[in-house]
PDB file of C-alpha atoms in Angstrom:
ATOM      1  CA  SER A   3     -16.972 -88.340   1.927  1.00  0.00           C
ATOM      2  CA  GLU A   4     -14.201 -88.209   4.633  1.00  0.00           C
ATOM      3  CA  LEU A   5     -12.108 -85.938   2.384  1.00  0.00           C
ATOM      4  CA  MET A   6     -15.016 -83.666   1.641  1.00  0.00           C
ATOM      5  CA  ALA A   7     -16.289 -83.547   5.195  1.00  0.00           C
ATOM      6  CA  GLY A   8     -14.101 -80.548   6.127  1.00  0.00           C
ATOM      7  CA  ALA A   9     -14.489 -78.782   2.753  1.00  0.00           C
ATOM      8  CA  ASP A  10     -17.546 -76.685   3.757  1.00  0.00           C
ATOM      9  CA  GLU A  11     -15.900 -75.628   7.007  1.00  0.00           C
ATOM     10  CA  ALA A  12     -12.578 -74.864   5.174  1.00  0.00           C
ATOM     11  CA  ARG A  13     -14.463 -72.864   2.486  1.00  0.00           C
ATOM     12  CA  PHE A  14     -16.148 -70.833   5.279  1.00  0.00           C
ATOM     13  CA  THR A  15     -12.753 -70.194   6.914  1.00  0.00           C
ATOM     14  CA  TYR A  16     -11.221 -69.143   3.617  1.00  0.00           C
ATOM     15  CA  LEU A  17     -14.169 -66.790   2.913  1.00  0.00           C
ATOM     16  CA  LEU A  18     -13.898 -65.274   6.473  1.00  0.00           C
ATOM     17  CA  VAL A  19     -10.079 -64.797   6.175  1.00  0.00           C
ATOM     18  CA  ALA A  20     -10.574 -63.225   2.653  1.00  0.00           C
ATOM     19  CA  MET A  21     -13.154 -60.767   4.022  1.00  0.00           C
ATOM     20  CA  VAL A  22     -11.016 -59.866   7.028  1.00  0.00           C
ATOM     21  CA  LEU A  23      -7.989 -59.343   4.668  1.00  0.00           C
ATOM     22  CA  LEU A  24     -10.122 -57.228   2.251  1.00  0.00           C
ATOM     23  CA  ALA A  25     -11.326 -55.112   5.181  1.00  0.00           C
ATOM     24  CA  VAL A  26      -7.784 -54.656   6.426  1.00  0.00           C
ATOM     25  CA  ALA A  27      -6.606 -53.766   2.876  1.00  0.00           C
ATOM     26  CA  MET A  28      -9.397 -51.171   2.506  1.00  0.00           C
ATOM     27  CA  LEU A  29      -8.616 -49.678   5.894  1.00  0.00           C
ATOM     28  CA  LEU A  30      -4.885 -49.483   4.998  1.00  0.00           C
ATOM     29  CA  ALA A  31      -5.740 -47.968   1.623  1.00  0.00           C
ATOM     30  CA  PHE A  32      -7.888 -45.317   3.326  1.00  0.00           C
ATOM     31  CA  VAL A  33      -5.232 -44.520   5.899  1.00  0.00           C
ATOM     32  CA  LEU A  34      -2.525 -44.313   3.255  1.00  0.00           C
ATOM     33  CA  SER A  35      -4.695 -42.248   0.896  1.00  0.00           C
ATOM     34  CA  ASP A  36      -5.580 -39.868   3.753  1.00  0.00           C
ATOM     35  CA  LYS A  37      -1.911 -39.618   4.681  1.00  0.00           C
ATOM     36  CA  ILE A  38      -1.006 -38.717   1.063  1.00  0.00           C
ATOM     37  CA  THR A  39      -3.982 -36.511   0.206  1.00  0.00           C
ATOM     38  CA  LYS A  40      -4.186 -34.511   3.416  1.00  0.00           C
ATOM     39  CA  PRO A  41      -0.949 -32.535   2.804  1.00  0.00           C
ATOM     40  CA  ILE A  42      -1.855 -32.035  -0.836  1.00  0.00           C
ATOM     41  CA  LYS A  43      -5.249 -30.649   0.158  1.00  0.00           C
ATOM     42  CA  SER A  44      -3.699 -28.417   2.801  1.00  0.00           C
ATOM     43  CA  LEU A  45      -1.233 -27.186   0.140  1.00  0.00           C
ATOM     44  CA  GLU A  46      -4.138 -26.528  -2.277  1.00  0.00           C
ATOM     45  CA  LEU A  47      -6.094 -24.506   0.287  1.00  0.00           C
ATOM     46  CA  SER A  48      -2.953 -22.394   1.069  1.00  0.00           C
ATOM     47  CA  MET A  49      -2.484 -21.806  -2.580  1.00  0.00           C
ATOM     48  CA  LYS A  50      -6.090 -20.571  -2.910  1.00  0.00           C
ATOM     49  CA  GLU A  51      -5.519 -18.134   0.009  1.00  0.00           C
ATOM     50  CA  VAL A  52      -2.346 -16.783  -1.665  1.00  0.00           C
ATOM     51  CA  GLU A  53      -4.319 -16.413  -4.944  1.00  0.00           C
ATOM     52  CA  LYS A  54      -6.762 -14.257  -3.053  1.00  0.00           C
ATOM     53  CA  GLY A  55      -3.881 -12.143  -1.704  1.00  0.00           C
ATOM     54  CA  ASN A  56      -4.073 -13.399   1.805  1.00  0.00           C
ATOM     55  CA  PHE A  57      -0.459 -14.191   2.907  1.00  0.00           C
ATOM     56  CA  SER A  58      -1.191 -14.454   6.650  1.00  0.00           C
ATOM     57  CA  HIS A  59      -1.515 -17.924   8.086  1.00  0.00           C
ATOM     58  CA  VAL A  60      -0.624 -19.769   4.824  1.00  0.00           C
ATOM     59  CA  ALA A  61       2.622 -21.248   6.157  1.00  0.00           C
ATOM     60  CA  LEU A  62       2.350 -25.085   5.970  1.00  0.00           C
ATOM     61  CA  GLU A  63       3.482 -27.414   8.699  1.00  0.00           C
ATOM     62  CA  VAL A  64       6.084 -29.791   7.175  1.00  0.00           C
ATOM     63  CA  ARG A  65       6.590 -33.133   8.919  1.00  0.00           C
ATOM     64  CA  GLU A  66       7.562 -35.405   6.062  1.00  0.00           C
ATOM     65  CA  ASN A  67      10.771 -35.452   4.021  1.00  0.00           C
ATOM     66  CA  ASN A  68       9.143 -36.719   0.864  1.00  0.00           C
ATOM     67  CA  GLU A  69       8.062 -34.934  -2.319  1.00  0.00           C
ATOM     68  CA  ILE A  70       5.072 -33.347  -0.667  1.00  0.00           C
ATOM     69  CA  GLY A  71       7.165 -32.175   2.234  1.00  0.00           C
ATOM     70  CA  ARG A  72       9.798 -30.567  -0.123  1.00  0.00           C
ATOM     71  CA  LEU A  73       6.967 -29.014  -2.126  1.00  0.00           C
ATOM     72  CA  SER A  74       5.415 -27.570   1.066  1.00  0.00           C
ATOM     73  CA  ARG A  75       8.829 -26.167   2.217  1.00  0.00           C
ATOM     74  CA  ASN A  76       9.337 -24.521  -1.211  1.00  0.00           C
ATOM     75  CA  PHE A  77       5.751 -23.106  -1.097  1.00  0.00           C
ATOM     76  CA  ASN A  78       6.520 -21.602   2.359  1.00  0.00           C
ATOM     77  CA  THR A  79       9.770 -20.108   1.058  1.00  0.00           C
ATOM     78  CA  MET A  80       8.016 -18.688  -2.016  1.00  0.00           C
ATOM     79  CA  THR A  81       5.168 -17.118   0.013  1.00  0.00           C
ATOM     80  CA  ARG A  82       7.653 -15.485   2.432  1.00  0.00           C
ATOM     81  CA  GLU A  83       9.712 -14.118  -0.558  1.00  0.00           C
ATOM     82  CA  ILE A  84       6.502 -12.797  -2.245  1.00  0.00           C
ATOM     83  CA  GLN A  85       5.370 -11.118   1.003  1.00  0.00           C
ATOM     84  CA  ASN A  86       8.868  -9.577   1.475  1.00  0.00           C
ATOM     85  CA  LEU A  87       8.903  -8.288  -2.047  1.00  0.00           C
ATOM     86  CA  MET A  88       5.401  -6.801  -1.715  1.00  0.00           C
ATOM     87  CA  GLU A  89       6.350  -4.996   1.488  1.00  0.00           C
ATOM     88  CA  GLN A  90       9.634  -3.808  -0.107  1.00  0.00           C
ATOM     89  CA  SER A  91       7.673  -2.607  -3.250  1.00  0.00           C
ATOM     90  CA  GLU A  92       5.187  -0.729  -1.092  1.00  0.00           C
ATOM     91  CA  LYS A  93       7.992   1.017   0.824  1.00  0.00           C
ATOM     92  CA  GLU A  94       9.752   1.964  -2.425  1.00  0.00           C
ATOM     93  CA  GLN A  95       6.448   3.383  -3.898  1.00  0.00           C
ATOM     94  CA  GLN A  96       5.958   5.505  -0.763  1.00  0.00           C
ATOM     95  CA  ALA A  97       9.571   6.742  -0.914  1.00  0.00           C
ATOM     96  CA  LYS A  98       9.068   7.457  -4.644  1.00  0.00           C
ATOM     97  CA  ARG A  99       5.873   9.458  -4.000  1.00  0.00           C
ATOM     98  CA  LYS A 100       7.617  11.433  -1.247  1.00  0.00           C
ATOM     99  CA  TYR A 101      10.634  12.115  -3.551  1.00  0.00           C
ATOM    100  CA  GLU A 102       8.352  13.208  -6.428  1.00  0.00           C
ATOM    101  CA  LEU A 103       6.522  15.566  -4.126  1.00  0.00           C
ATOM    102  CA  LYS A 104       9.700  17.083  -2.869  1.00  0.00           C
ATOM    103  CA  VAL A 105      11.073  17.477  -6.389  1.00  0.00           C
ATOM    104  CA  LEU A 106       7.773  19.196  -7.472  1.00  0.00           C
ATOM    105  CA  GLN A 107       7.961  21.520  -4.450  1.00  0.00           C
ATOM    106  CA  SER A 108      11.611  22.339  -5.028  1.00  0.00           C
ATOM    107  CA  GLN A 109      10.824  23.213  -8.775  1.00  0.00           C
ATOM    108  CA  ILE A 110       7.850  25.448  -7.779  1.00  0.00           C
ATOM    109  CA  ASN A 111       9.460  27.397  -4.936  1.00  0.00           C
ATOM    110  CA  PRO A 112      12.588  28.943  -6.560  1.00  0.00           C
ATOM    111  CA  HIS A 113      10.707  29.955  -9.803  1.00  0.00           C
ATOM    112  CA  PHE A 114       7.835  31.431  -7.811  1.00  0.00           C
ATOM    113  CA  LEU A 115      10.149  33.193  -5.338  1.00  0.00           C
ATOM    114  CA  TYR A 116      12.195  34.727  -8.128  1.00  0.00           C
ATOM    115  CA  ASN A 117       9.127  36.077  -9.893  1.00  0.00           C
ATOM    116  CA  THR A 118       7.578  37.404  -6.660  1.00  0.00           C
ATOM    117  CA  LEU A 119      10.836  39.154  -5.574  1.00  0.00           C
ATOM    118  CA  ASP A 120      10.987  40.672  -9.043  1.00  0.00           C
ATOM    119  CA  SER A 121       7.480  42.012  -8.732  1.00  0.00           C
ATOM    120  CA  ILE A 122       8.152  43.427  -5.208  1.00  0.00           C
ATOM    121  CA  MET A 123      11.327  45.110  -6.560  1.00  0.00           C
ATOM    122  CA  TRP A 124       9.287  46.612  -9.420  1.00  0.00           C
ATOM    123  CA  MET A 125       6.675  47.895  -6.965  1.00  0.00           C
ATOM    124  CA  ILE A 126       9.324  49.518  -4.765  1.00  0.00           C
ATOM    125  CA  GLU A 127      10.881  51.153  -7.814  1.00  0.00           C
ATOM    126  CA  SER A 128       7.455  52.428  -8.782  1.00  0.00           C
ATOM    127  CA  GLU A 129       6.987  53.778  -5.171  1.00  0.00           C
ATOM    128  CA  ARG A 130       4.013  51.427  -4.604  1.00  0.00           C
ATOM    129  CA  TYR A 131       5.182  50.770  -1.035  1.00  0.00           C
ATOM    130  CA  GLN A 132       1.785  49.578   0.252  1.00  0.00           C
ATOM    131  CA  ASP A 133       1.574  46.962  -2.505  1.00  0.00           C
ATOM    132  CA  ALA A 134       5.122  45.912  -1.765  1.00  0.00           C
ATOM    133  CA  VAL A 135       4.388  45.546   1.956  1.00  0.00           C
ATOM    134  CA  PHE A 136       1.287  43.515   1.160  1.00  0.00           C
ATOM    135  CA  MET A 137       3.366  41.250  -1.198  1.00  0.00           C
ATOM    136  CA  VAL A 138       6.113  40.710   1.368  1.00  0.00           C
ATOM    137  CA  HIS A 139       3.520  39.914   4.094  1.00  0.00           C
ATOM    138  CA  ALA A 140       1.724  37.419   1.759  1.00  0.00           C
ATOM    139  CA  LEU A 141       5.094  35.930   0.719  1.00  0.00           C
ATOM    140  CA  GLY A 142       6.170  35.495   4.383  1.00  0.00           C
ATOM    141  CA  LYS A 143       2.824  33.879   5.244  1.00  0.00           C
ATOM    142  CA  LEU A 144       3.107  31.607   2.182  1.00  0.00           C
ATOM    143  CA  PHE A 145       6.661  30.405   3.141  1.00  0.00           C
ATOM    144  CA  ARG A 146       5.823  30.083   6.813  1.00  0.00           C
ATOM    145  CA  ILE A 147       3.146  27.492   5.803  1.00  0.00           C
ATOM    146  CA  SER A 148       5.213  26.108   2.985  1.00  0.00           C
ATOM    147  CA  LEU A 149       8.102  25.207   5.348  1.00  0.00           C
ATOM    148  CA  SER A 150       5.696  23.785   8.046  1.00  0.00           C
ATOM    149  CA  ARG A 151       8.709  22.563  10.108  1.00  0.00           C
ATOM    150  CA  GLY A 152       9.571  20.031   7.397  1.00  0.00           C
ATOM    151  CA  ARG A 153       6.072  18.397   7.376  1.00  0.00           C
ATOM    152  CA  ASN A 154       4.589  17.312   4.045  1.00  0.00           C
ATOM    153  CA  ILE A 155       1.107  16.686   5.533  1.00  0.00           C
ATOM    154  CA  ILE A 156      -0.724  19.781   6.877  1.00  0.00           C
ATOM    155  CA  THR A 157      -4.325  20.599   7.683  1.00  0.00           C
ATOM    156  CA  VAL A 158      -6.743  21.562   5.023  1.00  0.00           C
ATOM    157  CA  GLY A 159      -7.118  24.964   6.788  1.00  0.00           C
ATOM    158  CA  GLU A 160      -3.409  25.582   6.546  1.00  0.00           C
ATOM    159  CA  GLU A 161      -3.508  24.489   2.904  1.00  0.00           C
ATOM    160  CA  LEU A 162      -6.326  26.985   2.206  1.00  0.00           C
ATOM    161  CA  GLN A 163      -4.251  29.776   3.772  1.00  0.00           C
ATOM    162  CA  HIS A 164      -1.304  28.629   1.651  1.00  0.00           C
ATOM    163  CA  ALA A 165      -3.345  28.674  -1.539  1.00  0.00           C
ATOM    164  CA  GLY A 166      -4.900  32.029  -0.541  1.00  0.00           C
ATOM    165  CA  SER A 167      -1.480  33.643  -0.022  1.00  0.00           C
ATOM    166  CA  TYR A 168      -0.285  32.269  -3.307  1.00  0.00           C
ATOM    167  CA  LEU A 169      -3.302  33.646  -5.170  1.00  0.00           C
ATOM    168  CA  ASP A 170      -2.988  37.000  -3.415  1.00  0.00           C
ATOM    169  CA  ILE A 171       0.490  37.306  -4.678  1.00  0.00           C
ATOM    170  CA  GLN A 172      -0.455  36.259  -8.236  1.00  0.00           C
ATOM    171  CA  LYS A 173      -3.331  38.767  -8.218  1.00  0.00           C
ATOM    172  CA  TYR A 174      -0.857  41.586  -7.519  1.00  0.00           C
ATOM    173  CA  ARG A 175       1.629  40.295 -10.009  1.00  0.00           C
ATOM    174  CA  TYR A 176      -0.994  40.098 -12.756  1.00  0.00           C
ATOM    175  CA  LYS A 177      -2.694  43.351 -11.776  1.00  0.00           C
ATOM    176  CA  ASN A 178      -6.021  41.780 -10.683  1.00  0.00           C
ATOM    177  CA  LYS A 179      -6.672  40.071 -14.028  1.00  0.00           C
ATOM    178  CA  PHE A 180      -8.501  37.280 -12.241  1.00  0.00           C
ATOM    179  CA  THR A 181     -10.609  36.664  -9.195  1.00  0.00           C
ATOM    180  CA  SER A 182     -10.564  33.596  -6.968  1.00  0.00           C
ATOM    181  CA  PHE A 183     -12.776  32.123  -4.256  1.00  0.00           C
ATOM    182  CA  PHE A 184     -12.827  29.044  -2.155  1.00  0.00           C
ATOM    183  CA  GLU A 185     -15.884  26.805  -1.785  1.00  0.00           C
ATOM    184  CA  VAL A 186     -15.148  24.601   1.160  1.00  0.00           C
ATOM    185  CA  GLU A 187     -17.423  22.233   3.056  1.00  0.00           C
ATOM    186  CA  GLU A 188     -17.862  23.444   6.685  1.00  0.00           C
ATOM    187  CA  GLY A 189     -15.765  21.493   9.216  1.00  0.00           C
ATOM    188  CA  ILE A 190     -13.249  20.062   6.686  1.00  0.00           C
ATOM    189  CA  GLU A 191     -10.475  22.477   7.767  1.00  0.00           C
ATOM    190  CA  LYS A 192      -9.223  20.186  10.584  1.00  0.00           C
ATOM    191  CA  TYR A 193      -8.562  17.225   8.222  1.00  0.00           C
ATOM    192  CA  ARG A 194      -5.061  16.644   6.807  1.00  0.00           C
ATOM    193  CA  THR A 195      -3.830  16.790   3.276  1.00  0.00           C
ATOM    194  CA  ILE A 196      -0.607  16.763   1.305  1.00  0.00           C
ATOM    195  CA  LYS A 197       1.060  20.180   1.214  1.00  0.00           C
ATOM    196  CA  LEU A 198       0.810  22.134  -2.151  1.00  0.00           C
TER     197      LEU A 198
END
């Protein structure tokens, strides 16, 4: 009985210590789990933003030098590279469009000019001086707008004059075999468009 007298008290103490140790173990497991999963969740959220095409504010803050830290650093490097490549691609596409437009304009102008000058020469030889004057006037007007001080973007009003001069020249060249008219919404002339 003397030996067993402290057994109940010892059992209670052991149980209390076990419960405290279990609580501490659970708290440590929660803290460690949160420390491990928080960077992974942050990485996952950033990846979802990148998947949507949103590259702003996806850079991850890297504090650790473990696998997750290295993965986060690599992710930051990858998103920066992707963003740089996208910007570079966009600039190249714009440059390509400008180049294609200039090539198109350079192909149109010499051929058209040659044919128009040929028509003017034919009119002068046929003593159709009024027609030749009209053609020279229309050609001057066309090239004044066409040059546009090197601008590729002009107003719709200027582009309408441009197209009108071109069609006037073509009508004379083809002896009025066609007619043309412009159907333009009122007030649109002030807006800007690509030349030609």
